[in-house]
C-alpha cells in the first residue's frame, strides 16, 4: 500500500493476511497502527513469573483497549518496506 492508501481509523492486514491493524497516524514516511485482531497481555506479580494471555480482538475492543490516543496497546510503525505487503480491509 502507498501512504495515500491509508486513512486514520482505517483497517488493513499484513502480508500473511492473519494480522489485522487499525491506522492511528500517517507520517511523511511511516504509518502508525495498533493490532486489533488480538492483544497479548502480560501480568507481573512480584515473586512470580510473568503471566501472559491472548485477548481476542472483540473482547479487547469491548474493554476499551483501542480507544485513544493514548492507546492501551502498543503502536507499531510501518515503513515503506513493511507497507509492501499490506492490504486494505
CSV table of N, CA and C in Angstrom, one decimal:
chain,number,residue,atom,x,y,z
A,1,UNK,N,0.8,-1.2,0.0
A,1,UNK,CA,0.0,0.0,0.0
A,1,UNK,C,0.9,1.2,0.0
A,2,UNK,N,0.5,2.3,-0.7
A,2,UNK,CA,1.1,3.5,-0.6
A,2,UNK,C,0.6,4.4,0.5
A,3,UNK,N,1.4,5.4,0.9
A,3,UNK,CA,0.9,6.2,2.0
A,3,UNK,C,-0.5,6.8,1.8
A,4,UNK,N,-0.8,7.1,0.5
A,4,UNK,CA,-2.1,7.7,0.2
A,4,UNK,C,-3.2,6.7,0.3
A,5,UNK,N,-2.9,5.4,0.4
A,5,UNK,CA,-4.0,4.4,0.6
A,5,UNK,C,-4.5,4.3,2.1
A,6,UNK,N,-3.7,4.8,3.0
A,6,UNK,CA,-4.0,4.7,4.4
A,6,UNK,C,-4.9,5.8,4.8
A,7,UNK,N,-5.8,5.5,5.8
A,7,UNK,CA,-6.7,6.5,6.4
A,7,UNK,C,-6.7,6.3,7.9
A,8,UNK,N,-6.6,7.3,8.7
A,8,UNK,CA,-6.6,7.2,10.1
A,8,UNK,C,-8.0,6.6,10.5
A,9,UNK,N,-7.9,5.5,11.3
A,9,UNK,CA,-9.1,4.8,11.6
A,9,UNK,C,-9.4,3.6,10.7
A,10,UNK,N,-8.8,3.6,9.5
A,10,UNK,CA,-8.9,2.6,8.5
A,10,UNK,C,-8.2,1.3,8.9
A,11,UNK,N,-8.7,0.2,8.4
A,11,UNK,CA,-8.1,-1.1,8.8
A,11,UNK,C,-7.4,-1.7,7.6
A,12,UNK,N,-6.4,-2.5,7.9
A,12,UNK,CA,-5.6,-3.3,6.9
A,12,UNK,C,-5.1,-4.5,7.5
A,13,UNK,N,-4.7,-5.4,6.6
A,13,UNK,CA,-4.0,-6.6,7.0
A,13,UNK,C,-2.6,-6.6,6.5
A,14,UNK,N,-1.7,-7.4,7.2
A,14,UNK,CA,-0.3,-7.5,6.7
A,14,UNK,C,-0.2,-8.7,5.7
A,15,UNK,N,1.0,-8.9,5.2
A,15,UNK,CA,1.2,-9.8,4.2
A,15,UNK,C,0.7,-11.2,4.4
A,16,UNK,N,0.8,-11.7,5.7
A,16,UNK,CA,0.3,-13.0,6.0
A,16,UNK,C,-1.2,-13.1,6.0
A,17,UNK,N,-1.9,-12.0,6.0
A,17,UNK,CA,-3.3,-11.9,6.0
A,17,UNK,C,-4.0,-12.3,7.3
A,18,UNK,N,-3.2,-12.6,8.3
A,18,UNK,CA,-3.8,-13.1,9.6
A,18,UNK,C,-3.9,-11.9,10.6
A,19,UNK,N,-3.0,-11.0,10.5
A,19,UNK,CA,-2.9,-9.9,11.5
A,19,UNK,C,-3.7,-8.7,10.9
A,20,UNK,N,-4.6,-8.1,11.8
A,20,UNK,CA,-5.4,-7.0,11.4
A,20,UNK,C,-5.0,-5.8,12.2
A,21,UNK,N,-4.9,-4.6,11.5
A,21,UNK,CA,-4.4,-3.4,12.1
A,21,UNK,C,-5.3,-2.3,11.9
A,22,UNK,N,-5.3,-1.3,12.8
A,22,UNK,CA,-6.0,0.0,12.6
A,22,UNK,C,-5.0,1.1,12.5
A,23,UNK,N,-5.1,1.9,11.5
A,23,UNK,CA,-4.2,3.1,11.3
A,23,UNK,C,-4.5,4.1,12.4
A,24,UNK,N,-3.4,4.6,13.1
A,24,UNK,CA,-3.6,5.6,14.1
A,24,UNK,C,-3.0,6.9,13.7
A,25,UNK,N,-2.0,6.9,12.8
A,25,UNK,CA,-1.3,8.1,12.4
A,25,UNK,C,-0.6,7.9,11.1
A,26,UNK,N,-0.5,8.9,10.3
A,26,UNK,CA,0.2,8.8,9.0
A,26,UNK,C,1.3,9.9,8.9
A,27,UNK,N,2.5,9.5,8.8
A,27,UNK,CA,3.6,10.5,8.7
A,27,UNK,C,4.0,10.7,7.3
A,28,UNK,N,5.2,11.3,7.1
A,28,UNK,CA,5.7,11.6,5.8
A,28,UNK,C,6.3,10.3,5.2
A,29,UNK,N,6.8,9.4,6.1
A,29,UNK,CA,7.4,8.2,5.6
A,29,UNK,C,6.9,6.9,6.2
A,30,UNK,N,6.2,7.0,7.3
A,30,UNK,CA,5.7,5.9,8.1
A,30,UNK,C,4.3,6.0,8.4
A,31,UNK,N,3.7,4.8,8.8
A,31,UNK,CA,2.3,4.7,9.2
A,31,UNK,C,2.3,4.1,10.6
A,32,UNK,N,1.6,4.7,11.6
A,32,UNK,CA,1.5,4.1,12.9
A,32,UNK,C,0.1,3.3,12.9
A,33,UNK,N,0.2,2.2,13.6
A,33,UNK,CA,-1.1,1.4,13.7
A,33,UNK,C,-1.1,0.5,15.0
A,34,UNK,N,-2.3,0.1,15.4
A,34,UNK,CA,-2.4,-0.8,16.5
A,34,UNK,C,-3.0,-2.1,16.0
A,35,UNK,N,-2.5,-3.2,16.6
A,35,UNK,CA,-3.1,-4.5,16.2
A,35,UNK,C,-4.4,-4.7,16.9
A,36,UNK,N,-5.4,-5.1,16.1
A,36,UNK,CA,-6.8,-5.2,16.6
A,36,UNK,C,-7.4,-6.6,16.5
A,37,UNK,N,-6.7,-7.6,15.9
A,37,UNK,CA,-7.2,-8.9,15.9
A,37,UNK,C,-7.1,-9.7,17.2
A,38,UNK,N,-6.0,-9.3,17.9
A,38,UNK,CA,-5.8,-9.9,19.3
A,38,UNK,C,-4.8,-9.0,20.0
A,39,UNK,N,-4.8,-9.2,21.3
A,39,UNK,CA,-3.9,-8.4,22.2
A,39,UNK,C,-3.2,-9.4,23.1
A,40,UNK,N,-1.9,-9.3,23.2
A,40,UNK,CA,-1.2,-10.1,24.2
A,40,UNK,C,-1.0,-9.3,25.5
A,41,UNK,N,-1.5,-9.8,26.6
A,41,UNK,CA,-1.4,-9.1,27.9
A,41,UNK,C,-0.5,-9.8,28.8
A,42,UNK,N,0.3,-9.0,29.5
A,42,UNK,CA,1.3,-9.6,30.4
A,42,UNK,C,0.9,-9.1,31.8
A,43,UNK,N,1.0,-9.9,32.8
A,43,UNK,CA,0.8,-9.6,34.2
A,43,UNK,C,2.0,-9.9,35.0
A,44,UNK,N,2.4,-9.0,35.8
A,44,UNK,CA,3.6,-9.2,36.7
A,44,UNK,C,3.2,-9.1,38.1
A,45,UNK,N,3.4,-10.2,38.8
A,45,UNK,CA,3.1,-10.3,40.3
A,45,UNK,C,4.5,-10.5,40.9
A,46,UNK,N,4.9,-9.6,41.8
A,46,UNK,CA,6.3,-9.8,42.4
A,46,UNK,C,6.5,-11.2,42.9
A,47,UNK,N,7.6,-11.8,42.6
A,47,UNK,CA,7.9,-13.1,43.1
A,47,UNK,C,7.4,-14.3,42.2
A,48,UNK,N,6.6,-13.9,41.2
A,48,UNK,CA,6.1,-14.9,40.3
A,48,UNK,C,6.6,-14.6,38.9
A,49,UNK,N,6.6,-15.7,38.0
A,49,UNK,CA,7.0,-15.4,36.6
A,49,UNK,C,5.9,-14.5,35.9
A,50,UNK,N,6.3,-13.8,34.9
A,50,UNK,CA,5.3,-13.0,34.1
A,50,UNK,C,4.3,-14.0,33.5
A,51,UNK,N,3.0,-13.7,33.7
A,51,UNK,CA,2.0,-14.5,33.0
A,51,UNK,C,1.4,-13.7,31.8
A,52,UNK,N,1.3,-14.4,30.7
A,52,UNK,CA,0.7,-13.7,29.5
A,52,UNK,C,-0.5,-14.5,29.1
A,53,UNK,N,-1.4,-13.7,28.4
A,53,UNK,CA,-2.6,-14.3,27.8
A,53,UNK,C,-3.0,-13.5,26.6
A,54,UNK,N,-3.6,-14.2,25.7
A,54,UNK,CA,-4.1,-13.6,24.4
A,54,UNK,C,-5.5,-13.2,24.6
A,55,UNK,N,-5.8,-12.0,24.3
A,55,UNK,CA,-7.2,-11.5,24.4
A,55,UNK,C,-7.7,-11.3,23.0
A,56,UNK,N,-8.8,-11.9,22.6
A,56,UNK,CA,-9.4,-11.8,21.3
A,56,UNK,C,-9.7,-10.3,21.0
A,57,UNK,N,-9.7,-9.9,19.8
A,57,UNK,CA,-9.9,-8.5,19.4
A,57,UNK,C,-11.2,-8.0,19.8
A,58,UNK,N,-12.3,-8.8,19.7
A,58,UNK,CA,-13.6,-8.3,20.1
A,58,UNK,C,-13.7,-8.0,21.6
A,59,UNK,N,-13.1,-8.9,22.4
A,59,UNK,CA,-13.0,-8.7,23.9
A,59,UNK,C,-12.2,-7.4,24.2
A,60,UNK,N,-11.1,-7.3,23.5
A,60,UNK,CA,-10.2,-6.1,23.8
A,60,UNK,C,-11.0,-4.8,23.4
A,61,UNK,N,-11.7,-4.8,22.3
A,61,UNK,CA,-12.5,-3.7,21.8
A,61,UNK,C,-13.5,-3.3,22.9
A,62,UNK,N,-14.2,-4.3,23.4
A,62,UNK,CA,-15.3,-4.1,24.4
A,62,UNK,C,-14.7,-3.5,25.7
A,63,UNK,N,-13.5,-3.9,26.0
A,63,UNK,CA,-12.8,-3.4,27.2
A,63,UNK,C,-12.2,-2.0,27.0
A,64,UNK,N,-12.2,-1.5,25.8
A,64,UNK,CA,-11.7,-0.1,25.5
A,64,UNK,C,-10.2,0.0,25.2
A,65,UNK,N,-9.6,-1.2,24.9
A,65,UNK,CA,-8.2,-1.1,24.6
A,65,UNK,C,-7.8,-0.3,23.4
A,66,UNK,N,-8.8,-0.1,22.4
A,66,UNK,CA,-8.4,0.6,21.2
A,66,UNK,C,-8.9,2.0,21.2
A,67,UNK,N,-9.4,2.5,22.3
A,67,UNK,CA,-9.8,3.9,22.4
A,67,UNK,C,-8.5,4.8,22.7
A,68,UNK,N,-8.3,5.8,21.9
A,68,UNK,CA,-7.2,6.6,22.2
A,68,UNK,C,-7.1,7.7,21.2
A,69,UNK,N,-6.0,8.4,21.1
A,69,UNK,CA,-4.8,8.2,21.8
A,69,UNK,C,-4.9,8.8,23.2
A,70,UNK,N,-4.1,8.4,24.2
A,70,UNK,CA,-3.2,7.3,24.1
A,70,UNK,C,-3.9,6.0,24.1
A,71,UNK,N,-3.3,4.9,23.5
A,71,UNK,CA,-4.0,3.6,23.5
A,71,UNK,C,-3.4,2.7,24.6
A,72,UNK,N,-4.2,1.7,25.0
A,72,UNK,CA,-3.7,0.7,26.0
A,72,UNK,C,-2.9,-0.3,25.3
A,73,UNK,N,-2.7,-0.3,24.0
A,73,UNK,CA,-1.9,-1.2,23.3
A,73,UNK,C,-0.8,-0.5,22.6
A,74,UNK,N,0.3,-1.2,22.3
A,74,UNK,CA,1.4,-0.5,21.6
A,74,UNK,C,1.1,-0.2,20.2
A,75,UNK,N,1.6,1.0,19.7
A,75,UNK,CA,1.5,1.4,18.3
A,75,UNK,C,2.8,0.8,17.7
A,76,UNK,N,2.6,0.4,16.4
A,76,UNK,CA,3.7,-0.1,15.6
A,76,UNK,C,3.9,0.8,14.4
A,77,UNK,N,5.1,0.9,14.0
A,77,UNK,CA,5.4,1.7,12.8
A,77,UNK,C,5.6,0.9,11.6
A,78,UNK,N,5.1,1.2,10.5
A,78,UNK,CA,5.2,0.6,9.2
A,78,UNK,C,6.0,1.5,8.2
A,79,UNK,N,7.2,1.1,7.8
A,79,UNK,CA,7.9,1.9,6.8
A,79,UNK,C,7.6,1.4,5.4
A,80,UNK,N,8.3,2.0,4.4
A,80,UNK,CA,8.0,1.6,3.0
A,80,UNK,C,8.2,0.1,2.8
A,81,UNK,N,9.1,-0.5,3.4
A,81,UNK,CA,9.3,-2.0,3.2
A,81,UNK,C,8.1,-2.8,3.8
A,82,UNK,N,7.7,-2.4,5.0
A,82,UNK,CA,6.6,-3.0,5.7
A,82,UNK,C,5.3,-2.9,5.0
A,83,UNK,N,5.0,-1.7,4.4
A,83,UNK,CA,3.8,-1.4,3.7
A,83,UNK,C,3.6,-2.2,2.4
A,84,UNK,N,4.6,-2.8,1.8
A,84,UNK,CA,4.5,-3.5,0.6
A,84,UNK,C,3.5,-4.7,0.7
A,85,UNK,N,3.5,-5.4,1.8
A,85,UNK,CA,2.6,-6.5,2.0
A,85,UNK,C,1.3,-6.2,2.6
A,86,UNK,N,0.9,-4.9,2.8
A,86,UNK,CA,-0.3,-4.6,3.4
A,86,UNK,C,-1.5,-4.5,2.4
A,87,UNK,N,-2.7,-4.9,2.9
A,87,UNK,CA,-3.9,-4.8,2.0
A,87,UNK,C,-5.0,-4.1,2.8
A,88,UNK,N,-5.7,-3.2,2.2
A,88,UNK,CA,-6.9,-2.6,2.9
A,88,UNK,C,-8.0,-3.6,3.2
A,89,UNK,N,-8.7,-3.4,4.3
A,89,UNK,CA,-9.8,-4.3,4.6
A,89,UNK,C,-11.1,-3.7,4.1
